[in-house]
Coordinates of C-alpha atoms (C1' of nucleotides) in Angstrom, one line a residue:
Chain A
M25 CA -6.4 -29.4 21.7
P26 CA -5.2 -29.3 25.4
Y27 CA -2.1 -27.4 26.0
D28 CA 1.0 -29.6 25.9
P29 CA 4.4 -28.0 26.0
S30 CA 5.8 -30.7 23.9
A31 CA 3.2 -30.3 21.2
F32 CA 5.0 -27.6 19.3
P33 CA 8.3 -27.8 17.5
P34 CA 11.0 -25.3 18.6
F35 CA 11.9 -22.5 16.1
A36 CA 14.7 -20.0 16.0
V37 CA 13.5 -16.5 15.3
T38 CA 15.6 -13.9 13.7
V39 CA 15.2 -10.4 12.3
D40 CA 16.7 -9.5 9.0
L41 CA 17.1 -5.9 7.9
V42 CA 16.5 -4.4 4.5
V43 CA 18.3 -1.1 5.0
L44 CA 17.8 1.2 2.0
T45 CA 19.3 4.6 1.2
V46 CA 19.9 6.7 -1.8
R47 CA 23.5 7.3 -2.8
S48 CA 24.7 9.1 -5.9
H49 CA 21.3 8.9 -7.6
A50 CA 20.9 5.1 -6.9
L51 CA 18.8 3.1 -4.5
C52 CA 21.3 1.1 -2.3
A53 CA 20.9 -1.6 0.3
L54 CA 23.2 -2.4 3.2
V55 CA 24.8 -5.9 2.9
V56 CA 27.3 -7.6 5.1
R57 CA 29.8 -10.3 4.2
R58 CA 29.2 -13.6 6.0
G59 CA 32.1 -14.8 8.1
E60 CA 31.0 -18.3 8.7
P61 CA 29.1 -21.1 7.0
P62 CA 26.6 -21.5 5.5
Y63 CA 27.1 -19.2 2.6
Q64 CA 30.5 -18.2 4.1
G65 CA 32.0 -15.2 2.2
R66 CA 28.7 -14.4 0.5
W67 CA 26.9 -11.1 1.0
A68 CA 23.7 -11.2 3.1
L69 CA 21.3 -8.8 4.7
P70 CA 22.2 -7.8 8.3
G71 CA 20.3 -9.6 11.0
G72 CA 20.4 -11.8 14.0
F73 CA 18.6 -13.8 16.6
V74 CA 15.8 -12.3 18.6
R75 CA 16.6 -12.5 22.3
A76 CA 14.4 -14.2 24.8
D77 CA 12.8 -11.2 26.3
E78 CA 12.9 -8.9 23.3
D79 CA 10.2 -7.6 21.1
L80 CA 10.6 -8.0 17.3
A81 CA 10.9 -4.3 16.7
A82 CA 13.4 -3.9 19.5
A83 CA 15.5 -6.7 18.0
A84 CA 15.4 -5.0 14.7
A85 CA 16.4 -1.7 16.2
R86 CA 19.2 -3.3 18.1
E87 CA 20.6 -5.0 15.0
L88 CA 20.3 -1.7 13.1
K89 CA 22.2 0.1 15.7
E90 CA 24.9 -2.6 15.8
E91 CA 25.3 -2.5 12.1
T92 CA 25.0 1.2 11.3
G93 CA 24.8 3.2 14.5
L94 CA 21.3 4.4 13.4
R95 CA 18.6 4.9 15.9
P96 CA 15.2 4.3 14.4
H97 CA 12.2 6.4 15.1
G98 CA 8.9 4.6 15.1
P99 CA 5.8 5.4 13.2
E100 CA 5.6 8.8 14.8
G101 CA 9.1 9.6 16.0
K102 CA 11.0 12.8 15.6
D103 CA 14.6 11.8 16.0
T104 CA 17.3 12.2 13.4
G105 CA 17.1 8.4 12.9
A106 CA 15.8 6.2 10.2
H107 CA 12.3 4.9 9.5
L108 CA 11.8 1.3 10.6
E109 CA 8.8 -0.9 9.9
Q110 CA 8.1 -4.6 9.7
L111 CA 8.2 -6.0 6.2
A112 CA 7.3 -9.7 6.2
T113 CA 8.1 -13.0 7.7
Y114 CA 9.9 -15.8 5.9
G115 CA 9.6 -19.3 7.2
D116 CA 10.3 -21.9 4.5
P117 CA 11.4 -25.0 6.4
Y118 CA 14.6 -25.3 4.5
R119 CA 15.6 -21.6 4.1
D120 CA 18.4 -22.2 6.6
P121 CA 20.2 -25.5 6.2
R122 CA 21.2 -25.6 9.9
M123 CA 17.8 -25.5 11.5
R124 CA 14.3 -24.2 11.4
V125 CA 14.6 -20.5 11.3
V126 CA 11.7 -18.0 10.9
S127 CA 13.0 -14.6 10.0
V128 CA 10.9 -11.5 10.5
A129 CA 12.3 -9.0 8.0
H130 CA 12.2 -5.3 8.7
L131 CA 12.5 -2.4 6.3
V132 CA 14.7 0.6 7.2
L133 CA 14.8 3.8 5.2
S134 CA 17.7 6.0 6.0
P135 CA 19.3 9.2 4.7
D136 CA 22.6 8.8 3.0
L137 CA 25.3 7.8 5.5
P138 CA 28.9 8.5 4.9
P139 CA 30.3 4.9 5.2
P140 CA 28.7 1.8 6.5
I141 CA 30.1 0.8 9.9
A142 CA 31.8 -2.5 10.1
G143 CA 29.5 -4.6 12.2
G144 CA 30.1 -5.1 15.9
D145 CA 31.3 -8.6 15.1
A146 CA 33.8 -7.3 12.6
R147 CA 32.0 -8.4 9.5
S148 CA 32.6 -6.1 6.6
A149 CA 29.6 -4.2 5.4
R150 CA 28.9 -2.0 2.4
W151 CA 26.2 -0.2 0.4
S152 CA 25.4 -1.9 -2.9
P153 CA 23.1 -0.7 -5.6
A154 CA 19.8 -2.5 -5.3
E155 CA 19.9 -3.0 -9.0
S156 CA 23.1 -5.1 -8.9
L157 CA 21.8 -7.2 -6.0
L158 CA 18.5 -8.0 -7.6
G159 CA 20.1 -9.1 -10.8
P160 CA 18.5 -9.1 -14.2
G161 CA 14.9 -8.4 -14.6
E162 CA 15.0 -5.7 -12.0
G163 CA 16.9 -3.3 -14.2
L164 CA 19.9 -4.5 -16.0
S165 CA 23.1 -4.7 -14.1
R166 CA 25.4 -2.2 -15.5
D167 CA 28.7 -3.2 -17.0
G168 CA 31.2 -3.9 -14.3
D169 CA 28.7 -4.8 -11.7
Q170 CA 29.3 -8.5 -11.1
P171 CA 26.0 -10.1 -10.2
V172 CA 25.9 -10.6 -6.5
Q173 CA 24.1 -13.7 -5.2
L174 CA 22.8 -13.0 -1.7
A175 CA 22.8 -15.7 0.9
F176 CA 19.7 -17.6 2.0
D177 CA 16.5 -16.2 0.6
H178 CA 17.8 -12.7 1.0
A179 CA 17.3 -11.8 -2.6
Q180 CA 13.6 -12.3 -2.2
I181 CA 13.5 -10.4 1.0
L182 CA 15.4 -7.5 -0.5
L183 CA 13.1 -7.5 -3.5
D184 CA 10.0 -7.4 -1.3
G185 CA 11.6 -4.6 0.7
V186 CA 12.4 -2.6 -2.5
E187 CA 8.9 -3.1 -3.7
R188 CA 7.4 -2.0 -0.4
A189 CA 9.5 1.2 -0.5
R190 CA 8.6 1.9 -4.1
A191 CA 4.9 1.5 -3.4
K192 CA 4.9 3.4 -0.2
I193 CA 6.5 6.6 -1.3
E194 CA 3.6 6.8 -3.7
Y195 CA 1.0 7.4 -1.2
S196 CA 2.9 8.5 1.9
S197 CA 5.5 11.0 2.8
L198 CA 8.0 8.3 3.5
A199 CA 10.4 9.5 0.8
T200 CA 11.5 12.2 3.2
A201 CA 13.0 9.4 5.3
F202 CA 15.7 9.2 2.7
C203 CA 16.5 12.8 3.1
P204 CA 18.5 14.7 5.7
P205 CA 16.5 16.7 8.2
E206 CA 16.5 19.7 5.9
F207 CA 16.3 19.2 2.1
T208 CA 15.2 20.9 -1.1
V209 CA 12.4 20.0 -3.4
G210 CA 15.1 18.9 -5.9
E211 CA 16.7 16.5 -3.5
L212 CA 13.4 15.0 -2.7
R213 CA 12.7 14.6 -6.4
R214 CA 16.0 12.8 -6.8
V215 CA 14.9 10.3 -4.1
Y216 CA 11.8 9.5 -6.1
E217 CA 13.8 9.2 -9.3
A218 CA 16.3 6.9 -7.7
V219 CA 13.8 4.7 -6.0
W220 CA 11.5 4.4 -9.0
G221 CA 14.2 4.5 -11.6
V222 CA 12.4 7.1 -13.6
A223 CA 12.8 10.8 -14.5
L224 CA 10.2 13.2 -13.2
D225 CA 9.4 16.6 -14.5
P226 CA 10.9 19.1 -12.0
R227 CA 8.2 21.6 -12.5
N228 CA 5.2 19.3 -12.0
F229 CA 7.0 17.7 -9.1
H230 CA 7.6 21.0 -7.5
R231 CA 3.9 22.0 -7.9
K232 CA 2.8 18.7 -6.5
V233 CA 4.9 18.6 -3.3
T234 CA 4.6 22.2 -2.5
G235 CA 0.9 22.1 -3.1
T236 CA 0.1 19.2 -0.8
P237 CA -0.8 20.7 2.5
G238 CA 1.3 19.3 5.4
F239 CA 3.8 17.5 3.3
L240 CA 6.6 20.1 3.4
V241 CA 7.2 23.0 5.7
P242 CA 9.7 25.7 4.7
T243 CA 12.5 26.3 7.2
G244 CA 13.3 29.7 5.8
G245 CA 16.8 28.8 4.8
T246 CA 18.2 28.2 1.3
T247 CA 21.0 26.2 0.0
T248 CA 23.1 25.9 -3.2
R249 CA 24.6 22.6 -2.4
Q250 CA 23.2 21.1 -5.5
G251 CA 24.5 24.0 -7.6
G252 CA 22.4 26.4 -9.6
R253 CA 19.9 28.8 -8.2
P254 CA 19.5 28.7 -4.4
A255 CA 16.7 26.4 -3.4
Q256 CA 14.4 26.7 -0.4
L257 CA 15.0 24.3 2.4
F258 CA 12.1 22.2 3.8
R259 CA 11.5 19.9 6.6
A260 CA 9.0 17.0 6.5
G261 CA 5.5 18.2 7.6
G262 CA 3.2 16.3 9.8
A263 CA 1.3 14.7 7.1
T264 CA 2.1 11.0 6.6
L265 CA -0.4 10.2 3.9
L266 CA -0.3 11.8 0.5
N267 CA -3.8 12.3 -0.8
P268 CA -4.0 12.3 -3.8
P269 CA -0.9 10.2 -4.2
M270 CA 2.3 10.9 -6.1
L271 CA 1.7 9.1 -9.4
R272 CA 4.4 6.8 -10.6
P273 CA 4.8 7.1 -14.4
E274 CA 3.6 4.2 -16.5
V275 CA 6.1 1.8 -18.1
Chain B
M15 CA 29.5 -14.7 16.1
P16 CA 30.2 -18.3 15.5
Y17 CA 27.3 -20.7 15.3
D18 CA 26.2 -22.1 18.5
P19 CA 23.0 -24.1 18.8
S20 CA 22.5 -23.0 22.3
A21 CA 23.0 -19.3 21.4
F22 CA 19.4 -18.7 20.4
P23 CA 16.3 -19.0 22.6
P24 CA 13.5 -21.4 21.4
F25 CA 10.3 -19.9 20.2
A26 CA 6.9 -21.3 19.4
V27 CA 5.6 -20.1 16.1
T28 CA 1.9 -20.0 15.3
V29 CA -0.3 -18.7 12.6
D30 CA -3.4 -16.7 13.4
L31 CA -6.1 -16.0 10.8
V32 CA -8.1 -12.9 10.2
V33 CA -10.8 -14.3 8.0
L34 CA -13.1 -11.6 6.7
T35 CA -16.3 -11.8 4.7
V36 CA -19.2 -9.5 4.0
R37 CA -22.6 -10.7 5.4
S38 CA -25.8 -8.8 5.2
H39 CA -24.0 -5.5 4.4
A40 CA -21.5 -5.8 7.2
L41 CA -17.8 -6.7 7.4
C42 CA -17.5 -9.8 9.5
A43 CA -14.6 -11.7 11.0
L44 CA -14.4 -15.4 11.9
V45 CA -13.9 -16.0 15.6
V46 CA -13.7 -19.1 17.7
R47 CA -14.4 -19.7 21.3
R48 CA -11.4 -20.8 23.3
G49 CA -11.9 -24.1 25.1
E50 CA -8.9 -23.9 27.4
P51 CA -6.9 -21.4 29.4
P52 CA -5.6 -18.8 29.0
Y53 CA -8.5 -16.7 28.0
Q54 CA -10.8 -19.7 28.4
G55 CA -14.3 -19.0 27.1
R56 CA -13.1 -15.9 25.3
W57 CA -13.4 -15.3 21.6
A58 CA -10.2 -15.5 19.6
L59 CA -8.9 -15.6 16.1
P60 CA -8.5 -19.1 14.7
G61 CA -5.0 -20.3 14.5
G62 CA -2.5 -22.9 15.6
F63 CA 1.1 -24.0 15.8
V64 CA 3.2 -24.2 12.7
R65 CA 4.4 -27.8 12.2
A66 CA 8.1 -28.7 12.0
D67 CA 8.3 -29.1 8.2
E68 CA 5.5 -26.8 7.2
D69 CA 5.8 -23.5 5.4
L70 CA 4.0 -20.5 7.0
A71 CA 1.5 -20.2 4.1
A72 CA 0.9 -23.9 4.2
A73 CA 0.2 -23.7 8.0
A74 CA -2.2 -20.9 7.4
A75 CA -4.0 -22.8 4.6
R76 CA -4.2 -25.9 6.8
E77 CA -5.7 -23.9 9.7
L78 CA -8.1 -22.2 7.3
K79 CA -9.3 -25.5 5.9
E80 CA -9.7 -27.0 9.4
E81 CA -11.8 -24.0 10.5
T82 CA -13.9 -23.3 7.4
G83 CA -13.3 -25.9 4.8
L84 CA -12.1 -23.2 2.5
R85 CA -9.2 -23.8 0.2
P86 CA -7.2 -20.7 -0.5
H87 CA -5.8 -19.7 -3.8
G88 CA -2.5 -18.0 -3.8
P89 CA -1.6 -14.7 -5.4
E90 CA -2.5 -16.1 -8.8
G91 CA -4.9 -19.0 -8.2
K92 CA -8.1 -19.6 -9.9
D93 CA -10.0 -21.9 -7.5
T94 CA -13.3 -21.1 -5.9
G95 CA -11.4 -20.6 -2.7
A96 CA -10.5 -17.5 -0.7
H97 CA -7.7 -15.0 -1.0
L98 CA -4.9 -15.6 1.5
E99 CA -1.9 -13.4 2.2
Q100 CA 0.5 -12.8 5.0
L101 CA -0.5 -9.9 7.2
A102 CA 2.1 -9.2 9.9
T103 CA 4.0 -10.9 12.7
Y104 CA 3.4 -10.3 16.4
G105 CA 6.1 -11.2 18.9
D106 CA 5.7 -9.3 22.1
P107 CA 7.5 -11.4 24.7
Y108 CA 4.5 -11.5 26.9
R109 CA 1.7 -11.7 24.4
D110 CA 1.1 -15.3 25.5
P111 CA 1.4 -15.9 29.2
R112 CA 2.4 -19.5 28.8
M113 CA 5.6 -19.1 26.7
R114 CA 7.3 -17.1 24.1
V115 CA 5.1 -17.3 21.0
V116 CA 5.6 -15.5 17.8
S117 CA 2.5 -15.4 15.7
V118 CA 2.5 -14.9 11.9
A119 CA -0.9 -13.5 11.2
H120 CA -2.6 -14.1 7.8
L121 CA -5.4 -12.3 6.1
V122 CA -8.2 -14.3 4.4
L123 CA -10.9 -12.7 2.3
S124 CA -13.7 -15.0 1.5
P125 CA -17.1 -14.8 -0.1
D126 CA -20.0 -15.1 2.2
L127 CA -20.3 -18.7 3.6
P128 CA -23.5 -20.1 4.8
P129 CA -22.5 -21.1 8.4
P130 CA -19.0 -21.3 9.9
I131 CA -17.9 -24.8 10.4
A132 CA -17.3 -25.9 14.0
G133 CA -13.6 -26.4 14.2
G134 CA -12.0 -29.8 13.9
D135 CA -11.3 -29.7 17.6
A136 CA -15.0 -29.0 18.4
R137 CA -14.5 -25.3 19.3
S138 CA -17.5 -23.2 18.4
A139 CA -17.1 -20.7 15.7
R140 CA -19.1 -17.8 14.4
W141 CA -19.0 -14.7 12.2
S142 CA -19.0 -11.5 14.1
P143 CA -19.3 -8.0 12.7
A144 CA -15.9 -6.4 12.8
E145 CA -17.4 -3.3 14.2
S146 CA -18.5 -5.1 17.4
L147 CA -15.1 -6.9 17.8
L148 CA -13.1 -3.7 17.4
G149 CA -15.1 -1.8 19.9
P150 CA -15.6 1.9 20.2
G151 CA -13.6 4.1 18.0
E152 CA -13.9 1.8 15.1
G153 CA -17.5 2.6 14.5
L154 CA -19.8 2.5 17.5
S155 CA -21.1 -0.9 18.4
R156 CA -24.8 -1.0 17.8
D157 CA -27.3 -1.5 20.6
G158 CA -27.4 -5.1 21.6
D159 CA -23.9 -5.9 20.5
Q160 CA -22.1 -6.6 23.7
P161 CA -18.5 -5.5 23.3
V162 CA -16.4 -8.6 22.7
Q163 CA -12.9 -8.7 24.2
L164 CA -10.8 -10.9 22.0
A165 CA -8.1 -13.0 23.6
F166 CA -4.4 -12.2 23.5
D167 CA -3.5 -9.3 21.2
H168 CA -6.1 -10.5 18.7
A169 CA -8.0 -7.2 18.7
Q170 CA -4.8 -5.5 17.4
I171 CA -4.3 -8.2 14.8
L172 CA -7.9 -8.0 13.6
L173 CA -7.6 -4.2 13.4
D174 CA -4.5 -4.5 11.3
G175 CA -6.2 -7.0 9.1
V176 CA -9.3 -4.8 8.6
E177 CA -7.1 -1.9 7.9
R178 CA -5.2 -3.9 5.3
A179 CA -8.4 -5.0 3.6
R180 CA -9.7 -1.5 3.6
A181 CA -6.6 -0.1 2.0
K182 CA -6.1 -2.9 -0.5
I183 CA -9.5 -2.8 -2.1
E184 CA -8.7 0.8 -3.0
Y185 CA -5.9 0.0 -5.4
S186 CA -6.4 -3.7 -6.2
S187 CA -9.2 -5.9 -7.5
L188 CA -9.2 -7.7 -4.2
A189 CA -12.8 -6.7 -3.4
T190 CA -13.8 -9.4 -5.8
A191 CA -12.5 -12.0 -3.3
F192 CA -15.5 -11.2 -1.2
C193 CA -17.9 -12.0 -4.1
P194 CA -19.0 -15.3 -5.4
P195 CA -17.5 -16.4 -8.8
E196 CA -20.2 -14.4 -10.7
F197 CA -21.5 -11.2 -9.3
T198 CA -23.1 -8.0 -10.3
V199 CA -21.8 -4.5 -10.2
G200 CA -24.2 -3.7 -7.4
E201 CA -23.0 -6.6 -5.3
L202 CA -19.4 -5.5 -5.8
R203 CA -20.4 -2.0 -4.7
R204 CA -22.0 -3.4 -1.6
V205 CA -18.7 -5.0 -0.7
Y206 CA -17.0 -1.7 -0.9
E207 CA -19.7 -0.1 1.1
A208 CA -19.5 -2.7 3.8
V209 CA -15.7 -2.8 4.1
W210 CA -15.4 1.0 4.1
G211 CA -18.6 1.7 5.9
V212 CA -19.6 4.4 3.5
A213 CA -22.3 4.8 0.8
L214 CA -21.1 5.1 -2.8
D215 CA -22.9 6.6 -5.8
P216 CA -24.2 3.6 -7.8
R217 CA -23.8 5.5 -11.1
N218 CA -20.3 6.7 -10.6
F219 CA -19.3 3.3 -9.2
H220 CA -20.7 1.6 -12.2
R221 CA -18.8 3.9 -14.6
K222 CA -15.6 3.3 -12.7
V223 CA -15.6 -0.4 -12.5
T224 CA -16.9 -1.1 -16.0
G225 CA -14.5 1.5 -17.4
T226 CA -11.4 0.0 -15.9
P227 CA -10.0 -2.4 -18.4
G228 CA -9.3 -5.9 -17.1
F229 CA -11.2 -5.5 -13.9
L230 CA -14.5 -7.1 -14.8
V231 CA -15.4 -9.4 -17.7
P232 CA -19.1 -10.0 -18.5
T233 CA -20.2 -13.6 -18.4
G234 CA -23.2 -12.9 -20.6
G235 CA -25.7 -13.8 -17.9
T236 CA -28.0 -11.7 -15.9
T237 CA -29.6 -12.0 -12.5
T238 CA -32.3 -10.4 -10.5
R239 CA -31.3 -11.9 -7.1
Q240 CA -31.0 -8.4 -5.7
G241 CA -34.4 -7.4 -7.0
G242 CA -35.1 -4.6 -9.4
R243 CA -34.0 -4.5 -13.0
P244 CA -31.9 -7.5 -14.1
A245 CA -28.1 -6.9 -13.7
Q246 CA -25.3 -8.1 -15.8
L247 CA -23.1 -10.8 -14.3
F248 CA -19.4 -10.5 -14.3
R249 CA -16.3 -12.4 -13.3
A250 CA -13.1 -10.9 -11.9
G251 CA -10.8 -10.0 -14.8
G252 CA -7.1 -10.7 -14.9
A253 CA -6.1 -7.2 -13.6
T254 CA -5.0 -7.3 -10.0
L255 CA -4.1 -3.6 -9.7
L256 CA -6.5 -0.8 -10.2
N257 CA -5.0 2.2 -11.8
P258 CA -6.2 4.8 -11.1
P259 CA -7.5 3.5 -7.8
M260 CA -11.0 3.4 -6.4
L261 CA -11.1 6.5 -4.3
R262 CA -12.4 6.2 -0.8
P263 CA -14.6 9.1 0.1
E264 CA -13.3 11.5 2.7
V265 CA -14.7 10.7 6.1
Chain C
dC1 C1' -51.6 -0.5 -13.8
dT2 C1' -48.8 1.9 -10.5
dG3 C1' -45.3 2.3 -7.3
dT4 C1' -40.8 0.6 -5.7
dT5 C1' -36.4 -1.2 -6.5
dT6 C1' -32.2 -1.7 -8.8
dA7 C1' -29.5 -1.1 -13.0
dT8 C1' -27.5 1.7 -16.5
dC9 C1' -26.6 5.8 -19.4
dG10 C1' -25.7 10.8 -19.9
dT11 C1' -24.4 15.5 -18.8
dC12 C1' -21.9 19.1 -16.6
dA13 C1' -18.5 21.5 -13.7
dA14 C1' -14.3 21.3 -10.8
dG15 C1' -9.8 19.7 -10.0
dG16 C1' -5.5 17.2 -10.9
dA17 C1' -1.9 15.8 -14.0
dG18 C1' 1.2 15.8 -18.0
dA19 C1' 3.6 18.7 -21.4
dC20 C1' 6.2 22.4 -21.7
dG21 C1' 7.4 27.7 -22.1
dA22 C1' 9.6 31.3 -19.5
dC23 C1' 12.2 33.5 -16.1
dT24 C1' 15.5 33.6 -12.0
dA25 C1' 19.6 33.2 -9.3
dT26 C1' 23.7 31.0 -8.4
dG27 C1' 28.7 29.2 -9.6
dA28 C1' 32.0 28.1 -13.3
dT29 C1' 34.5 29.5 -17.4
dC30 C1' 36.5 32.5 -20.6
Chain D
dG6 C1' 33.1 41.1 -15.8
dA7 C1' 30.4 38.7 -19.6
dT8 C1' 28.8 34.4 -20.8
dC9 C1' 27.3 29.8 -20.0
dA10 C1' 25.6 25.8 -17.6
dT11 C1' 22.8 24.4 -13.8
dA12 C1' 18.9 24.2 -10.8
dG13 C1' 14.9 26.2 -9.1
dT14 C1' 10.3 28.4 -9.5
dC15 C1' 6.1 30.2 -11.7
dG16 C1' 2.5 29.9 -15.4
dT17 C1' -0.4 28.1 -19.0
dC18 C1' -3.0 24.8 -21.7
dT19 C1' -5.3 20.6 -22.5
dC20 C1' -6.9 16.1 -21.2
dC21 C1' -8.9 13.0 -18.1
dT22 C1' -11.1 11.6 -13.9
dT23 C1' -14.2 12.5 -10.5
dG24 C1' -18.4 13.9 -8.0
dA25 C1' -23.1 15.4 -8.3
dC26 C1' -27.1 14.3 -10.2
dG27 C1' -31.0 13.9 -14.0
dA28 C1' -33.2 10.4 -16.8
dT29 C1' -34.4 6.0 -18.5
dA30 C1' -35.0 0.8 -18.3
dA31 C1' -36.6 -3.6 -16.6
dA32 C1' -37.9 -6.4 -13.2
dC33 C1' -41.5 -7.4 -9.0
dA34 C1' -45.3 -6.3 -5.5
dG35 C1' -49.6 -4.7 -4.7

DNA sequence: CTGTTTATCGTCAAGGAGACGACTATGATC
DNA sequence: GATCATAGTCGTCTCCTTGACGATAAACAG
């Protein structure tokens, strides 16, 4: 097949972001309201076109900053920012009614942020519980949560992102990406409980995380911000892989 | 940001394939020799442009069939074909010197095939040990294997594919995708040994795989094709997830 | 018939995980 | 200030899985 510039069809390439955090004991995703058709007025994942000279990860980082002000740190970063990784790519020919768009979805795990920033282009943005965005089957929507229908194939993308997060905190130290720089064992446990939607035994969890070398390093301080007895503060250790993994309860 | 068709730069979108198999106790990847510049004469991963009305997975399946004659079965298929899944997407602005190309890499796991089929476009193709393609650091190339420099960023893509395969056979039944429809426990063990590059205890491995419900179902037959005492034949059971996982020995 | 190869079963000790009792140190409430 | 509720932390016990490895079984090669 000789090279012929006219031999390939043109595509638009976008990045979409699944930005997850844990707020008030629930896994939440960042969604923005669409200001123009198609799907005008519907909630969607934040995202945008990749620029001509921009790497995919750079485009994702740029969109993230525009939407939340967060700066990501890569696989080995040390900033106060969020964890960012590529999730998957969605390219159904008709996923966007306007044109052929291939979207490279990225997953962002962030500590709880006070309020989502209204996007640079003035779209409204908010955190929504993943449960209510994923609809029935993925945990029942609670009374009062109207089921939200995300635009495009964003419900599928979000589901894949949530699944990735659920799987990854099992065998990596990624759950700490949901925590502030210093956190307690109990706060970390509540992250696991929120992401998995289960209750974990505080004593066994404590034994597990403090007994895994390199997972947590004590900072020396304590806090009572969760009430009760003061708890030791930790920072994430250097270990990125948990071996043996944190086991997710059956059911 | 109102919709403006001129607001986004055009991209070419391709699929690249990391086709892995196990041949004579080694993990091998399918590579094709490039017939035109850039990287003319160099080995590369098979792949090609996504067509205008074609889904990404469909494009990967089409390329796979063109290169190998294999028909993939999806996440839940039952054919005699290979396992196919999306791997990751590579979009560095300068990864292809000709133009802006975003490549959606796919991972294919296949049973051993007699000889690779010369591609539809007459490029030569062959199986190469992953070890010799990944160069030093990823297991030393054996004497006589000249180090192969893959075209574009295909070495990185291959590395990511091999890593995915190594990780996934740990907690899924995917290793059976490397086996013929009926196989013995010993054959399955040799798959793990080749992919991980380690030696496993045959007795413990046997206990593990036969003791995991839904992983293997006996067909009733036996074979002596590996020599020695006749071994029971099995087919892959319905279970896709191994819980608890197959543990990869420490280094 | 004997050695070699591969398959399969069994045993034992070490370690991790689930269940859960007990104790500790705070703030809130009476 | 005593009491209570809330979290955090340490221990214990049992069950199960794993890793190491002995032993037996059933084929084939000489």
